[in-house]
Phi, psi and omega in degrees: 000142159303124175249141190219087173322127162038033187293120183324198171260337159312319160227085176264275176359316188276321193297289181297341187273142182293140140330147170233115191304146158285076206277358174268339167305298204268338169308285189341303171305334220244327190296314171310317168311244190000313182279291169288350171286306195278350189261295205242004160058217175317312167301340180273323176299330149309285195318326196282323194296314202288333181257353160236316208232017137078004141296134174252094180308121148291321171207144184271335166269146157265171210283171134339274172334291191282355151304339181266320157311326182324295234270318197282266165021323192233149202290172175291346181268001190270316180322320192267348152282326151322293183293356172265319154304312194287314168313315200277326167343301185292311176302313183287346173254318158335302178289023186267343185308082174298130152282124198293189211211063262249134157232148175270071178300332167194172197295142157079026184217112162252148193191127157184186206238148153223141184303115156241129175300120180292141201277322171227127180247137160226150156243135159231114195272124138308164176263216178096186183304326227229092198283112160305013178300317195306332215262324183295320203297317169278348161274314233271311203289324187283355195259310176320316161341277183285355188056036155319149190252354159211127186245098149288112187253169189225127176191152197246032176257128171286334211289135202321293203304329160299315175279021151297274139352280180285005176281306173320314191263350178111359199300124171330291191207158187219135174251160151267037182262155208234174184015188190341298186283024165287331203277335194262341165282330172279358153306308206235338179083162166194189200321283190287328200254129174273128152305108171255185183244355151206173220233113206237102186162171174254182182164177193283189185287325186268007192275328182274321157308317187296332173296321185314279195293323193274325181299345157310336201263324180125001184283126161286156201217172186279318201171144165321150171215155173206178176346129141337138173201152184217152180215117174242170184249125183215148183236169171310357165272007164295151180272124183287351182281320201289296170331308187296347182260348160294293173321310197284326177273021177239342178297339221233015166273313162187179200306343205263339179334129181258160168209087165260141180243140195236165183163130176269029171223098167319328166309307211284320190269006191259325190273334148327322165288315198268017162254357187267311167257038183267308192265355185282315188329307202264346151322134183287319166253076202286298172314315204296316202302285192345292215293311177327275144018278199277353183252005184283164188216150185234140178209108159315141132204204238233330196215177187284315181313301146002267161293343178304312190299283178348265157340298144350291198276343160300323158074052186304128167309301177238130165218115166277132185229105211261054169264176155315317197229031173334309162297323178316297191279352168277359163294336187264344185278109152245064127210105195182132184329280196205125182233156227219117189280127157072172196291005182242031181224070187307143182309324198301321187311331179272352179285313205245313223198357171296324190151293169318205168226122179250025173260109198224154180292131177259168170069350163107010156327315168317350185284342207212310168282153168253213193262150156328110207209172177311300171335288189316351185227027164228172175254140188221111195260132181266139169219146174215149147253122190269136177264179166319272189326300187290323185288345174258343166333290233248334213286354172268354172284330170270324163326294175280321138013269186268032159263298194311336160284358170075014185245051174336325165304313192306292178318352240212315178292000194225318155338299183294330163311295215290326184295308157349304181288344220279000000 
């Protein structure tokens, strides 16, 4: 990695910035795909498969059967780890569920909020090199939660462990449709694919334009995404093999991938390199980790205080904090995906099997969003009731209120009351 000494704060910015995509190129591309799926609906979505991934679709769902086959299809240990995941997931969002919580604002003025599962949801799993199941698990289980009532997942992938999943998880209907146009059918709907009403997953730059565009439409999406990133904070009690296995396993999702290490010990970044190309050697995916690798920053400074500020303003998706004092410092952390405390809490565990949610804001998006929760897949409806006793409370307040706005009706809804009562 470039080790970069002690750099003023003046080119912090610079230090710190994600690539920046051309988004009015790829907005371009992507809009006609959007435009023939909502115009032509199921035929365009064939037409599409046959002009980018050179397939020809025949039925666009899969049946039952392969939902059901997936599991003879898959060995028992990957299953039974499946099944260990899908347990702690469930336990760690389970507990996100709130019971509403009634206030009394004055005698007879009741006020409270209750949670409702948005009724129709998608998910969308990429294809690739890399089968996402773990990705059905962290949507599908918190959607299972919150009781959505139809979950539509999209994936242009067959392999068993994702329709395994998602079986596992309640998903409605399954589609094979892949990129930009998985997303404008579960926008707009069609013949085979149900209109939801928000839209859940990771993808590629047009698969995240297309999330882009259609939420301008009203469709809600989970968050902005861009590229994977990891950042760790590491001091002399880090282990360096381990930083370096952090570092590549976030590197090996692809060239765009970001990996920044911030550390107040020169010593701790020079053995980190020679423990990252010791293990780069031996990676299957080696080109995608390298090129990520070569665009990464390793950054020397001077006090702890530092790099906190530092970390802050980078706003990581994943921050590791391979320190001494590690719970200490996460307090001073508001801006950050998801954070993985000491040398034993490797990112990959939040990826997969801890608990969390590994769908977290990229791009520095962490300054303003959080991560996929329960919360993402409800709606939280205010609700109140006022008695006889609460309308004469509340009811000369409301009174003076919308008179002074010159809105007589308003006044006029609580007048009429309180006279009533007379």
């Amino acid at each position: 990695m470039n080790i970069i000494p002690f750099p003023e704060k003046e080119q912090w910015p610079a230090l710190l910035a994600r690539p920046v995509l051309e988004a009015k190129d790829i907005e371009s591309r992507v809009m006609p795909v959007l435009e023939q799926v909502k115009n032509e609906g199921d035929a365009g979505i064939k037409a599409l498969a046959l002009k980018f991934d050179k397939i020809e679709l025949t039925d666009l769902a899969f049946s039952e059967k392969d939902m059901s086959e997936a599991a003879n299809r898959l060995d028992e240990t990957l299953k039974a780890a499946i099944g260990q995941a899908y347990e702690n997931i469930y336990k760690f969002h389970k507990g996100q569920l709130q019971a509403p919580e009634k206030v009394e604002t004055m005698p007879g003025v009741t006020c409270w909020r209750k949670s409702v599962g948005i009724e129709k949801v998608g998910i969308y799993i990429p294809g690739g090199s890399a089968p996402l199941f773990s990705t059905v698990l962290m949507l599908g289980i918190p959607a299972q939660i919150a009781g959505c009532k139809e979950i539509v997942l999209c994936t242009p992938s067959d392999h068993p462990a994702i329709l395994y999943a998602a079986k596992l998880v309640g998903v409605t209907k399954a589609f094979r449709i892949g990129g930009a146009q998985a997303i404008a059918a579960m926008a707009h709907g069609t013949e085979s694919v149900p209109k939801v009403y928000k839209i859940f997953g990771p993808g590629n730059q047009y698969v995240t334009t297309a999330k882009m565009l259609i939420s301008k439409e009203g469709v809600a999406i989970d968050m902005p995404a861009g590229p994977s990133e990891v950042a760790i904070f590491a001091d002399d009690t880090a282990l360096p093999c381990f930083v370096a296995a952090d570092l590549l396993s976030q590197a090996e999702h692809g060239a765009d991938s970001q990996v920044l290490l911030v550390s107040t010990s020169k010593k701790l970044l020079a053995s980190v390199n020679i423990a990252l190309a010791e293990q780069l050697e031996v990676l299957p995916r080696k080109e995608l980790a390298a090129q990520a690798m070569a665009n990464s920053k390793a950054i020397l400074v001077e006090t702890e205080e530092e790099a906190i500020e530092m970390l802050n303003q980078y706003a990581a998706e994943h921050l590791i904090l391979s320190i001494g004092n590690a719970e200490e410092v996460t307090e001073k952390i508001y801006n950050a995906g998801s954070i993985f405390l000491g040398n034993y809490t490797p990112e990959s565990c939040g990826d997969y099997a801890s608990g969390t949610n590994h769908t977290l804001p990229t791009n520095g998006y962490a300054r303003a969003y959080s991560g996929v929760s329960v919360d993402s897949f409800v709606k939280k409806i205010t609700v109140q009731h006022i008695t006889e006793e609460g309308i004469r409370n509340i009811g000369p307040t409301v009174e003076a209120m919308a008179a002074a706005e010159s809105l007589d009706a308003h006044k006029n809804a609580v007048s009429i009351r309180l006279k009533n009562l007379l």
